[in-house]
mmCIF file of C-alpha atoms in Angstrom:
data_model
loop_
_atom_site.group_PDB
_atom_site.id
_atom_site.type_symbol
_atom_site.label_atom_id
_atom_site.label_comp_id
_atom_site.label_asym_id
_atom_site.label_seq_id
_atom_site.Cartn_x
_atom_site.Cartn_y
_atom_site.Cartn_z
ATOM 1 C CA UNK K 1 -6.267 -28.876 9.040
ATOM 2 C CA UNK K 2 -7.352 -30.660 5.759
ATOM 3 C CA UNK K 3 -5.033 -29.606 2.790
ATOM 4 C CA UNK K 4 -6.598 -29.945 -0.642
ATOM 5 C CA UNK K 5 -4.767 -30.821 -3.814
ATOM 6 C CA UNK K 6 -4.521 -27.878 -6.252
ATOM 7 C CA UNK K 7 -8.091 -27.050 -7.334
ATOM 8 C CA UNK K 8 -8.282 -26.438 -11.104
ATOM 9 C CA UNK K 9 -11.991 -27.182 -11.816
ATOM 10 C CA UNK K 10 -15.008 -24.896 -11.231
ATOM 11 C CA UNK K 11 -17.050 -27.523 -9.342
ATOM 12 C CA UNK K 12 -14.535 -28.232 -6.573
ATOM 13 C CA UNK K 13 -13.953 -24.441 -6.318
ATOM 14 C CA UNK K 14 -17.489 -23.684 -5.862
ATOM 15 C CA UNK K 15 -17.780 -26.413 -3.233
ATOM 16 C CA UNK K 16 -14.815 -24.973 -1.396
ATOM 17 C CA UNK K 17 -16.264 -21.503 -1.432
ATOM 18 C CA UNK K 18 -19.525 -22.583 0.051
ATOM 19 C CA UNK K 19 -17.914 -23.944 2.972
ATOM 20 C CA UNK K 20 -15.482 -21.321 3.512
ATOM 21 C CA UNK K 21 -18.573 -18.760 3.407
ATOM 22 C CA UNK K 22 -19.640 -20.514 6.707
ATOM 23 C CA UNK K 23 -16.386 -19.537 8.476
ATOM 24 C CA UNK K 24 -15.900 -16.194 10.440
ATOM 25 C CA UNK K 25 -12.791 -15.355 8.727
ATOM 26 C CA UNK K 26 -10.493 -16.759 5.748
ATOM 27 C CA UNK K 27 -6.803 -16.105 5.102
ATOM 28 C CA UNK K 28 -5.974 -15.182 1.849
ATOM 29 C CA UNK K 29 -2.826 -14.910 -0.468
ATOM 30 C CA UNK K 30 -1.901 -14.777 -4.036
ATOM 31 C CA UNK K 31 1.032 -15.560 -6.358
ATOM 32 C CA UNK K 32 1.435 -13.365 -9.566
ATOM 33 C CA UNK K 33 3.906 -12.208 -12.000
ATOM 34 C CA UNK K 34 4.355 -8.518 -13.113
ATOM 35 C CA UNK K 35 7.762 -8.161 -13.988
ATOM 36 C CA UNK K 36 6.956 -7.927 -17.767
ATOM 37 C CA UNK K 37 3.399 -6.620 -17.581
ATOM 38 C CA UNK K 38 1.419 -3.657 -16.752
ATOM 39 C CA UNK K 39 -1.230 -5.845 -15.214
ATOM 40 C CA UNK K 40 -0.421 -8.393 -12.670
ATOM 41 C CA UNK K 41 -0.738 -11.798 -13.997
ATOM 42 C CA UNK K 42 -2.696 -14.166 -11.224
ATOM 43 C CA UNK K 43 -1.125 -17.445 -11.221
ATOM 44 C CA UNK K 44 -2.142 -18.862 -8.009
ATOM 45 C CA UNK K 45 -4.557 -18.000 -5.085
ATOM 46 C CA UNK K 46 -4.222 -19.645 -1.787
ATOM 47 C CA UNK K 47 -7.199 -19.468 0.790
ATOM 48 C CA UNK K 48 -7.585 -21.186 4.192
ATOM 49 C CA UNK K 49 -9.996 -21.091 7.464
ATOM 50 C CA UNK K 50 -9.388 -22.883 10.645
ATOM 51 C CA UNK K 51 -10.048 -26.171 9.177
ATOM 52 C CA UNK K 52 -9.107 -26.524 5.580
ATOM 53 C CA UNK K 53 -6.713 -24.916 3.215
ATOM 54 C CA UNK K 54 -6.217 -24.932 -0.502
ATOM 55 C CA UNK K 55 -4.330 -23.446 -3.655
ATOM 56 C CA UNK K 56 -6.509 -22.615 -6.694
ATOM 57 C CA UNK K 57 -5.229 -22.402 -10.112
ATOM 58 C CA UNK K 58 -6.659 -19.374 -11.996
ATOM 59 C CA UNK K 59 -4.862 -20.341 -14.932
ATOM 60 C CA UNK K 60 -6.779 -23.541 -15.318
ATOM 61 C CA UNK K 61 -8.610 -23.671 -18.652
ATOM 62 C CA UNK K 62 -12.334 -22.952 -18.235
ATOM 63 C CA UNK K 63 -12.134 -22.632 -14.388
ATOM 64 C CA UNK K 64 -14.982 -19.949 -13.073
ATOM 65 C CA UNK K 65 -13.695 -17.739 -10.397
ATOM 66 C CA UNK K 66 -16.730 -16.083 -9.495
ATOM 67 C CA UNK K 67 -17.678 -17.966 -6.204
ATOM 68 C CA UNK K 68 -14.088 -17.192 -5.048
ATOM 69 C CA UNK K 69 -14.407 -13.409 -6.181
ATOM 70 C CA UNK K 70 -18.017 -13.236 -4.635
ATOM 71 C CA UNK K 71 -16.787 -14.482 -1.444
ATOM 72 C CA UNK K 72 -14.001 -11.928 -1.222
ATOM 73 C CA UNK K 73 -16.035 -8.905 -2.440
ATOM 74 C CA UNK K 74 -19.570 -9.551 -1.702
ATOM 75 C CA UNK K 75 -19.931 -11.525 1.590
ATOM 76 C CA UNK K 76 -19.802 -9.219 4.626
ATOM 77 C CA UNK K 77 -20.027 -11.911 7.012
ATOM 78 C CA UNK K 78 -16.479 -13.376 6.537
ATOM 79 C CA UNK K 79 -13.425 -11.488 7.412
ATOM 80 C CA UNK K 80 -10.670 -11.709 4.835
ATOM 81 C CA UNK K 81 -7.141 -11.958 6.339
ATOM 82 C CA UNK K 82 -4.038 -10.661 4.421
ATOM 83 C CA UNK K 83 -0.488 -10.152 5.437
ATOM 84 C CA UNK K 84 0.797 -6.905 3.375
ATOM 85 C CA UNK K 85 -2.192 -7.199 1.148
ATOM 86 C CA UNK K 86 -1.860 -4.156 -1.024
ATOM 87 C CA UNK K 87 -0.956 -6.243 -4.266
ATOM 88 C CA UNK K 88 -3.574 -9.140 -3.623
ATOM 89 C CA UNK K 89 -6.134 -6.632 -3.164
ATOM 90 C CA UNK K 90 -5.205 -4.865 -6.253
ATOM 91 C CA UNK K 91 -5.481 -7.893 -7.936
ATOM 92 C CA UNK K 92 -9.057 -8.604 -6.840
ATOM 93 C CA UNK K 93 -9.834 -4.967 -7.636
ATOM 94 C CA UNK K 94 -8.799 -5.523 -11.198
ATOM 95 C CA UNK K 95 -10.840 -8.471 -11.656
ATOM 96 C CA UNK K 96 -14.011 -7.178 -10.144
ATOM 97 C CA UNK K 97 -13.895 -3.323 -9.700
ATOM 98 C CA UNK K 98 -14.130 -3.910 -5.880
ATOM 99 C CA UNK K 99 -11.848 -4.708 -2.875
ATOM 100 C CA UNK K 100 -12.308 -7.246 -0.211
ATOM 101 C CA UNK K 101 -14.588 -6.460 2.680
ATOM 102 C CA UNK K 102 -14.385 -6.735 5.599
ATOM 103 C CA UNK K 103 -10.581 -6.915 6.030
ATOM 104 C CA UNK K 104 -7.651 -7.492 8.436
ATOM 105 C CA UNK K 105 -4.072 -7.021 7.564
ATOM 106 C CA UNK K 106 -1.646 -8.722 9.852
ATOM 107 C CA UNK K 107 1.043 -6.420 9.006
ATOM 108 C CA UNK K 108 -0.765 -3.359 10.350
ATOM 109 C CA UNK K 109 -1.858 -5.318 13.255
ATOM 110 C CA UNK K 110 1.473 -6.110 14.142
ATOM 111 C CA UNK K 111 2.268 -2.281 14.296
ATOM 112 C CA UNK K 112 -0.667 -1.989 16.810
ATOM 113 C CA UNK K 113 1.147 -4.658 18.803
ATOM 114 C CA UNK K 114 4.524 -2.949 18.774
ATOM 115 C CA UNK K 115 6.093 -5.271 16.486
ATOM 116 C CA UNK K 116 7.808 -2.831 13.785
ATOM 117 C CA UNK K 117 6.393 -0.769 11.192
ATOM 118 C CA UNK K 118 6.702 -3.456 8.301
ATOM 119 C CA UNK K 119 7.165 -6.762 9.924
ATOM 120 C CA UNK K 120 7.827 -9.334 7.195
ATOM 121 C CA UNK K 121 5.732 -12.617 6.822
ATOM 122 C CA UNK K 122 8.622 -14.874 7.751
ATOM 123 C CA UNK K 123 9.474 -12.811 10.910
ATOM 124 C CA UNK K 124 5.700 -12.732 11.882
ATOM 125 C CA UNK K 125 5.309 -16.675 11.635
ATOM 126 C CA UNK K 126 8.666 -16.996 13.742
ATOM 127 C CA UNK K 127 7.355 -14.550 16.328
ATOM 128 C CA UNK K 128 4.081 -16.227 16.710
ATOM 129 C CA UNK K 129 4.547 -19.945 15.807
ATOM 130 C CA UNK K 130 8.477 -20.617 16.371
ATOM 131 C CA UNK K 131 8.473 -21.898 12.575
ATOM 132 C CA UNK K 132 11.052 -20.774 10.241
ATOM 133 C CA UNK K 133 9.401 -20.395 6.720
ATOM 134 C CA UNK K 134 11.059 -22.243 3.745
ATOM 135 C CA UNK K 135 12.125 -19.609 1.568
ATOM 136 C CA UNK K 136 13.187 -21.922 -1.260
ATOM 137 C CA UNK K 137 10.347 -21.263 -3.766
ATOM 138 C CA UNK K 138 10.278 -17.701 -3.292
ATOM 139 C CA UNK K 139 11.523 -16.708 -6.834
ATOM 140 C CA UNK K 140 9.397 -19.198 -8.559
ATOM 141 C CA UNK K 141 8.061 -18.403 -11.803
ATOM 142 C CA UNK K 142 4.391 -19.142 -10.822
ATOM 143 C CA UNK K 143 2.885 -18.833 -14.096
ATOM 144 C CA UNK K 144 4.885 -22.040 -15.547
ATOM 145 C CA UNK K 145 2.882 -25.412 -15.420
ATOM 146 C CA UNK K 146 2.716 -27.851 -13.782
ATOM 147 C CA UNK K 147 3.678 -26.575 -10.475
ATOM 148 C CA UNK K 148 5.423 -29.326 -8.336
ATOM 149 C CA UNK K 149 4.334 -30.448 -4.813
ATOM 150 C CA UNK K 150 6.984 -28.040 -3.118
ATOM 151 C CA UNK K 151 5.993 -25.248 -4.769
ATOM 152 C CA UNK K 152 2.183 -25.808 -3.911
ATOM 153 C CA UNK K 153 3.056 -26.675 -0.217
ATOM 154 C CA UNK K 154 5.062 -23.496 0.091
ATOM 155 C CA UNK K 155 2.414 -21.284 -1.234
ATOM 156 C CA UNK K 156 -0.440 -22.773 0.770
ATOM 157 C CA UNK K 157 1.784 -22.606 3.834
ATOM 158 C CA UNK K 158 1.444 -18.944 3.574
ATOM 159 C CA UNK K 159 -2.345 -19.107 4.471
ATOM 160 C CA UNK K 160 -2.339 -22.157 6.982
ATOM 161 C CA UNK K 161 0.205 -20.165 9.033
ATOM 162 C CA UNK K 162 -1.902 -16.926 8.732
ATOM 163 C CA UNK K 163 -4.928 -18.586 9.689
ATOM 164 C CA UNK K 164 -3.307 -19.672 12.872
ATOM 165 C CA UNK K 165 -1.813 -16.399 13.807
ATOM 166 C CA UNK K 166 -4.846 -14.344 13.330
ATOM 167 C CA UNK K 167 -6.717 -15.574 16.269
ATOM 168 C CA UNK K 168 -3.585 -15.144 18.404
ATOM 169 C CA UNK K 169 -3.288 -11.410 17.165
ATOM 170 C CA UNK K 170 -6.901 -10.835 17.700
ATOM 171 C CA UNK K 171 -6.709 -11.927 21.353
ATOM 172 C CA UNK K 172 -3.964 -9.611 21.901
ATOM 173 C CA UNK K 173 -5.693 -6.654 20.217
ATOM 174 C CA UNK K 174 -8.711 -7.472 22.429
ATOM 175 C CA UNK K 175 -6.704 -7.805 25.608
ATOM 176 C CA UNK K 176 -4.848 -4.560 25.288
ATOM 177 C CA UNK K 177 -7.983 -2.682 23.663
ATOM 178 C CA UNK K 178 -6.330 -1.921 20.461
ATOM 179 C CA UNK K 179 -8.661 -3.450 17.974
ATOM 180 C CA UNK K 180 -10.490 -0.135 17.146
ATOM 181 C CA UNK K 181 -6.873 1.610 16.365
ATOM 182 C CA UNK K 182 -7.032 -0.619 13.111
ATOM 183 C CA UNK K 183 -10.366 0.533 11.761
ATOM 184 C CA UNK K 184 -9.048 3.669 10.116
ATOM 185 C CA UNK K 185 -6.003 1.747 8.506
ATOM 186 C CA UNK K 186 -8.084 -1.039 7.231
ATOM 187 C CA UNK K 187 -10.615 1.480 5.675
ATOM 188 C CA UNK K 188 -7.778 3.336 4.057
ATOM 189 C CA UNK K 189 -6.167 0.048 2.795
ATOM 190 C CA UNK K 190 -9.484 -1.268 1.395
ATOM 191 C CA UNK K 191 -10.498 2.045 -0.350
ATOM 192 C CA UNK K 192 -10.991 1.069 -3.988
ATOM 193 C CA UNK K 193 -9.602 4.536 -5.174
ATOM 194 C CA UNK K 194 -6.149 3.369 -4.107
ATOM 195 C CA UNK K 195 -6.171 0.519 -6.619
ATOM 196 C CA UNK K 196 -7.761 2.537 -9.747
ATOM 197 C CA UNK K 197 -5.119 3.184 -12.205
ATOM 198 C CA UNK K 198 -6.749 6.643 -13.351
ATOM 199 C CA UNK K 199 -4.552 7.826 -16.313
ATOM 200 C CA UNK K 200 -5.782 11.504 -15.327
ATOM 201 C CA UNK K 201 -4.150 11.016 -11.752
ATOM 202 C CA UNK K 202 -0.760 9.100 -13.040
ATOM 203 C CA UNK K 203 1.224 12.384 -12.749
ATOM 204 C CA UNK K 204 1.133 12.197 -9.152
ATOM 205 C CA UNK K 205 3.575 9.192 -9.051
ATOM 206 C CA UNK K 206 6.113 11.263 -10.671
ATOM 207 C CA UNK K 207 8.662 13.449 -8.755
ATOM 208 C CA UNK K 208 9.521 16.602 -10.275
ATOM 209 C CA UNK K 209 11.055 19.877 -8.894
ATOM 210 C CA UNK K 210 9.141 22.991 -9.455
ATOM 211 C CA UNK K 211 5.551 24.138 -9.236
ATOM 212 C CA UNK K 212 4.999 25.803 -12.424
ATOM 213 C CA UNK K 213 1.526 25.408 -13.878
ATOM 214 C CA UNK K 214 2.905 24.953 -17.299
ATOM 215 C CA UNK K 215 5.370 22.270 -16.488
ATOM 216 C CA UNK K 216 2.884 20.164 -14.478
ATOM 217 C CA UNK K 217 0.219 20.444 -16.976
ATOM 218 C CA UNK K 218 2.764 18.823 -19.289
ATOM 219 C CA UNK K 219 3.600 16.255 -16.762
ATOM 220 C CA UNK K 220 0.057 15.474 -16.360
ATOM 221 C CA UNK K 221 -0.573 15.030 -20.023
ATOM 222 C CA UNK K 222 2.828 12.824 -20.571
ATOM 223 C CA UNK K 223 1.942 10.754 -17.574
ATOM 224 C CA UNK K 224 -1.556 10.313 -18.900
ATOM 225 C CA UNK K 225 -0.160 9.387 -22.353
ATOM 226 C CA UNK K 226 2.252 6.861 -20.855
ATOM 227 C CA UNK K 227 -0.397 5.093 -18.679
ATOM 228 C CA UNK K 228 -2.555 4.659 -21.670
ATOM 229 C CA UNK K 229 0.509 3.204 -23.584
ATOM 230 C CA UNK K 230 1.466 0.701 -20.905
ATOM 231 C CA UNK K 231 -1.976 -0.449 -20.388
ATOM 232 C CA UNK K 232 -2.827 -0.896 -24.022
ATOM 233 C CA UNK K 233 0.759 -2.678 -24.430
ATOM 234 C CA UNK K 234 0.575 -4.466 -21.034
ATOM 235 C CA UNK K 235 3.943 -3.388 -20.338
ATOM 236 C CA UNK K 236 5.307 -1.860 -17.076
ATOM 237 C CA UNK K 237 5.061 1.918 -17.333
ATOM 238 C CA UNK K 238 8.844 2.205 -16.928
ATOM 239 C CA UNK K 239 9.387 0.293 -19.952
ATOM 240 C CA UNK K 240 7.556 2.719 -21.949
ATOM 241 C CA UNK K 241 9.600 5.447 -20.682
ATOM 242 C CA UNK K 242 11.337 6.254 -17.126
ATOM 243 C CA UNK K 243 10.017 8.701 -14.589
ATOM 244 C CA UNK K 244 13.013 10.831 -14.637
ATOM 245 C CA UNK K 245 12.738 11.189 -18.576
ATOM 246 C CA UNK K 246 9.196 12.151 -18.213
ATOM 247 C CA UNK K 247 10.095 14.846 -15.679
ATOM 248 C CA UNK K 248 12.837 16.036 -18.019
ATOM 249 C CA UNK K 249 10.404 16.254 -20.897
ATOM 250 C CA UNK K 250 7.981 18.322 -18.896
ATOM 251 C CA UNK K 251 10.738 20.521 -17.810
ATOM 252 C CA UNK K 252 12.163 20.995 -21.043
ATOM 253 C CA UNK K 253 9.851 20.007 -23.877
ATOM 254 C CA UNK K 254 11.197 19.353 -27.462
ATOM 255 C CA UNK K 255 9.983 21.532 -30.011
ATOM 256 C CA UNK K 256 9.500 19.080 -32.696
ATOM 257 C CA UNK K 257 9.663 15.243 -32.924
ATOM 258 C CA UNK K 258 13.237 15.070 -34.333
ATOM 259 C CA UNK K 259 14.402 16.548 -31.128
ATOM 260 C CA UNK K 260 13.529 13.308 -29.302
ATOM 261 C CA UNK K 261 16.626 11.797 -30.651
ATOM 262 C CA UNK K 262 18.716 13.765 -28.525
ATOM 263 C CA UNK K 263 16.751 13.144 -25.117
ATOM 264 C CA UNK K 264 18.468 11.008 -22.695
ATOM 265 C CA UNK K 265 16.670 7.820 -22.061
ATOM 266 C CA UNK K 266 14.732 7.580 -25.587
ATOM 267 C CA UNK K 267 15.929 5.564 -28.518
ATOM 268 C CA UNK K 268 16.805 7.657 -31.525
ATOM 269 C CA UNK K 269 13.879 5.866 -33.299
ATOM 270 C CA UNK K 270 11.342 7.769 -31.440
ATOM 271 C CA UNK K 271 12.404 10.865 -33.604
ATOM 272 C CA UNK K 272 10.372 9.262 -36.394
ATOM 273 C CA UNK K 273 8.031 6.330 -35.056
ATOM 274 C CA UNK K 274 4.452 6.249 -34.205
ATOM 275 C CA UNK K 275 4.988 6.348 -30.220
ATOM 276 C CA UNK K 276 7.133 9.443 -30.444
ATOM 277 C CA UNK K 277 4.619 11.208 -32.573
ATOM 278 C CA UNK K 278 2.076 10.143 -29.982
ATOM 279 C CA UNK K 279 4.343 11.760 -27.273
ATOM 280 C CA UNK K 280 4.630 14.833 -29.045
ATOM 281 C CA UNK K 281 0.701 14.925 -29.625
ATOM 282 C CA UNK K 282 0.362 14.808 -25.978
ATOM 283 C CA UNK K 283 2.679 17.404 -25.397
ATOM 284 C CA UNK K 284 1.045 19.850 -27.768
ATOM 285 C CA UNK K 285 -2.365 19.221 -26.412
ATOM 286 C CA UNK K 286 -1.262 19.892 -22.611
ATOM 287 C CA UNK K 287 -2.594 22.876 -20.819
ATOM 288 C CA UNK K 288 -1.270 24.584 -17.682
ATOM 289 C CA UNK K 289 -2.528 22.803 -14.564
ATOM 290 C CA UNK K 290 -5.529 24.580 -13.031
ATOM 291 C CA UNK K 291 -5.249 26.549 -9.699
ATOM 292 C CA UNK K 292 -7.795 23.844 -8.124
ATOM 293 C CA UNK K 293 -5.561 20.899 -9.032
ATOM 294 C CA UNK K 294 -2.135 22.386 -8.089
ATOM 295 C CA UNK K 295 -0.574 19.941 -5.385
ATOM 296 C CA UNK K 296 -0.116 21.624 -2.010
ATOM 297 C CA UNK K 297 3.026 23.115 -1.232
ATOM 298 C CA UNK K 298 5.575 21.317 0.793
ATOM 299 C CA UNK K 299 6.937 24.467 2.393
ATOM 300 C CA UNK K 300 3.661 25.340 4.424
ATOM 301 C CA UNK K 301 5.607 26.672 7.564
ATOM 302 C CA UNK K 302 4.563 29.242 10.241
ATOM 303 C CA UNK K 303 6.742 32.474 9.868
ATOM 304 C CA UNK K 304 10.014 31.463 9.134
ATOM 305 C CA UNK K 305 10.334 28.296 7.011
ATOM 306 C CA UNK K 306 13.387 26.895 8.989
ATOM 307 C CA UNK K 307 11.536 27.556 12.128
ATOM 308 C CA UNK K 308 8.558 25.696 11.028
ATOM 309 C CA UNK K 309 10.903 22.718 10.083
ATOM 310 C CA UNK K 310 12.454 22.617 13.624
ATOM 311 C CA UNK K 311 9.073 22.438 15.102
ATOM 312 C CA UNK K 312 8.206 19.469 12.854
ATOM 313 C CA UNK K 313 11.344 17.829 13.914
ATOM 314 C CA UNK K 314 10.401 18.408 17.619
ATOM 315 C CA UNK K 315 7.052 16.710 16.618
ATOM 316 C CA UNK K 316 9.041 13.729 15.334
ATOM 317 C CA UNK K 317 11.000 13.312 18.427
ATOM 318 C CA UNK K 318 7.768 13.476 20.299
ATOM 319 C CA UNK K 319 6.349 10.765 18.151
ATOM 320 C CA UNK K 320 9.411 8.471 18.932
ATOM 321 C CA UNK K 321 8.966 9.123 22.578
ATOM 322 C CA UNK K 322 5.225 8.194 22.646
ATOM 323 C CA UNK K 323 5.765 5.265 20.272
ATOM 324 C CA UNK K 324 8.320 3.906 22.768
ATOM 325 C CA UNK K 325 6.164 4.619 25.739
ATOM 326 C CA UNK K 326 2.995 2.767 24.429
ATOM 327 C CA UNK K 327 4.771 0.095 22.261
ATOM 328 C CA UNK K 328 3.334 0.941 18.893
ATOM 329 C CA UNK K 329 4.870 1.669 15.433
ATOM 330 C CA UNK K 330 5.352 5.401 14.856
ATOM 331 C CA UNK K 331 4.110 5.184 11.565
ATOM 332 C CA UNK K 332 0.550 3.701 12.807
ATOM 333 C CA UNK K 333 0.287 6.604 15.350
ATOM 334 C CA UNK K 334 1.215 9.567 12.880
ATOM 335 C CA UNK K 335 2.430 10.165 9.522
ATOM 336 C CA UNK K 336 4.987 12.501 8.672
ATOM 337 C CA UNK K 337 2.849 14.920 6.411
ATOM 338 C CA UNK K 338 0.480 15.302 9.145
ATOM 339 C CA UNK K 339 3.207 16.361 11.659
ATOM 340 C CA UNK K 340 4.463 18.744 9.196
ATOM 341 C CA UNK K 341 0.987 20.145 8.521
ATOM 342 C CA UNK K 342 0.457 20.604 12.347
ATOM 343 C CA UNK K 343 3.830 22.550 12.621
ATOM 344 C CA UNK K 344 2.542 24.806 9.539
ATOM 345 C CA UNK K 345 -0.444 25.782 11.761
ATOM 346 C CA UNK K 346 -3.048 23.358 9.867
ATOM 347 C CA UNK K 347 -5.877 21.966 12.420
ATOM 348 C CA UNK K 348 -8.557 20.568 10.293
ATOM 349 C CA UNK K 349 -8.422 17.263 8.595
ATOM 350 C CA UNK K 350 -5.574 15.569 10.434
ATOM 351 C CA UNK K 351 -5.861 12.102 11.678
ATOM 352 C CA UNK K 352 -3.534 12.811 14.648
ATOM 353 C CA UNK K 353 -6.474 15.321 15.921
ATOM 354 C CA UNK K 354 -9.320 12.669 15.847
ATOM 355 C CA UNK K 355 -10.055 9.485 17.840
ATOM 356 C CA UNK K 356 -7.610 7.126 19.484
ATOM 357 C CA UNK K 357 -4.806 9.072 17.754
ATOM 358 C CA UNK K 358 -5.662 12.297 19.475
ATOM 359 C CA UNK K 359 -5.870 10.469 22.858
ATOM 360 C CA UNK K 360 -2.449 8.773 22.339
ATOM 361 C CA UNK K 361 -0.458 11.426 20.713
ATOM 362 C CA UNK K 362 -2.345 14.402 19.193
ATOM 363 C CA UNK K 363 -3.295 16.033 22.370
ATOM 364 C CA UNK K 364 0.531 16.218 23.398
ATOM 365 C CA UNK K 365 1.522 17.145 19.819
ATOM 366 C CA UNK K 366 -0.992 20.147 19.986
ATOM 367 C CA UNK K 367 0.349 21.056 23.166
ATOM 368 C CA UNK K 368 3.940 21.076 22.079
ATOM 369 C CA UNK K 369 3.268 23.266 19.128
ATOM 370 C CA UNK K 370 1.142 25.757 21.397
ATOM 371 C CA UNK K 371 3.927 26.213 24.046
ATOM 372 C CA UNK K 372 2.209 24.124 26.728
ATOM 373 C CA UNK K 373 4.574 21.269 26.543
ATOM 374 C CA UNK K 374 8.317 20.961 26.515
ATOM 375 C CA UNK K 375 11.178 18.382 26.554
ATOM 376 C CA UNK K 376 13.395 17.867 29.592
ATOM 377 C CA UNK K 377 16.083 15.520 30.776
ATOM 378 C CA UNK K 378 15.668 14.019 34.132
ATOM 379 C CA UNK K 379 17.964 11.276 35.468
ATOM 380 C CA UNK K 380 19.409 10.779 32.033
ATOM 381 C CA UNK K 381 15.886 10.161 30.344
ATOM 382 C CA UNK K 382 13.981 12.343 28.024
ATOM 383 C CA UNK K 383 10.676 13.103 29.387
ATOM 384 C CA UNK K 384 7.981 15.557 28.649
ATOM 385 C CA UNK K 385 7.227 18.491 30.930
ATOM 386 C CA UNK K 386 3.785 20.658 31.012
ATOM 387 C CA UNK K 387 3.933 24.144 31.625
ATOM 388 C CA UNK K 388 1.478 24.107 34.267
ATOM 389 C CA UNK K 389 3.781 21.558 36.024
ATOM 390 C CA UNK K 390 6.535 23.819 36.081
ATOM 391 C CA UNK K 391 4.384 26.693 37.521
#
């Protein structure tokens, strides 16, 4: 494989992207900094196909990234391969308003191949290639220039290894017929809605006890205010105000700005400064949350709530058994919220009752909650017993 020097001019990048646009797939990774900012600062982009690899400097003066961004979001003929690509996809979305398509995530593929729920990149490389990844540059400040040769080699290694691993994973998926299992997950990961930091939806990230419409209405208003402050100042939202403080203010709102001086987690200066005034204005404008927007209850249980929780526990046990039997990560097979909804009597809109998940797990999960399937211990091993078999 040909490894290029660091690409820091538009012509070289355009030529690289033209060549890569002829490839069936490209492996993609990014290096970024976001510890001190709201928006991730893109510092390096690594890209490779089976023949060549390069690191691209997006911080180079005057460099035009459009050919690269078009390759990632407009060229449907080239598959984009990531490993745990959520943050890489977020960066592309922030730059273009689009997500890479089509896409393959090797961490998700590893779940379908029975390699665990969140296999790390180093372990994936060790598993497929028998290579130990140099982790020495892991904590590099990627925004500093110049980058030395070791840092660039470390960064490019992420995509050269990935471009070698991807065909091997694809071959395994084809042999065991599980390639189609990934389609729904890739569609979910690639959904642009996951990466749109809509201030109106920011309240959903904050954990809060209780379901009073007045409290949730204040939480929505405060979370929107914080998101806009963080975006405007380009600071992490936690630097503006912590989640727990936001929840406390929603539950017990101050009557006047001077009361902010006594709120745990806020500086006394908030009693008089402009940001404190904007916080109070958001609280004063808050309205009770509408019934349509209220979150679904977590206690949807058939009959006795405790009984419903026990049924969900039985489904989780069934999930463990089935995941073990077919050698797939349980998280890919079913999500906890789907199990709890099934136990609560829901039958519509559940992924486990559709497609391959129904065939592999959902049919038995449904039989269990409807009394047609039971647990049994035979020769010291836990097995499933069908009612008709017993009869």
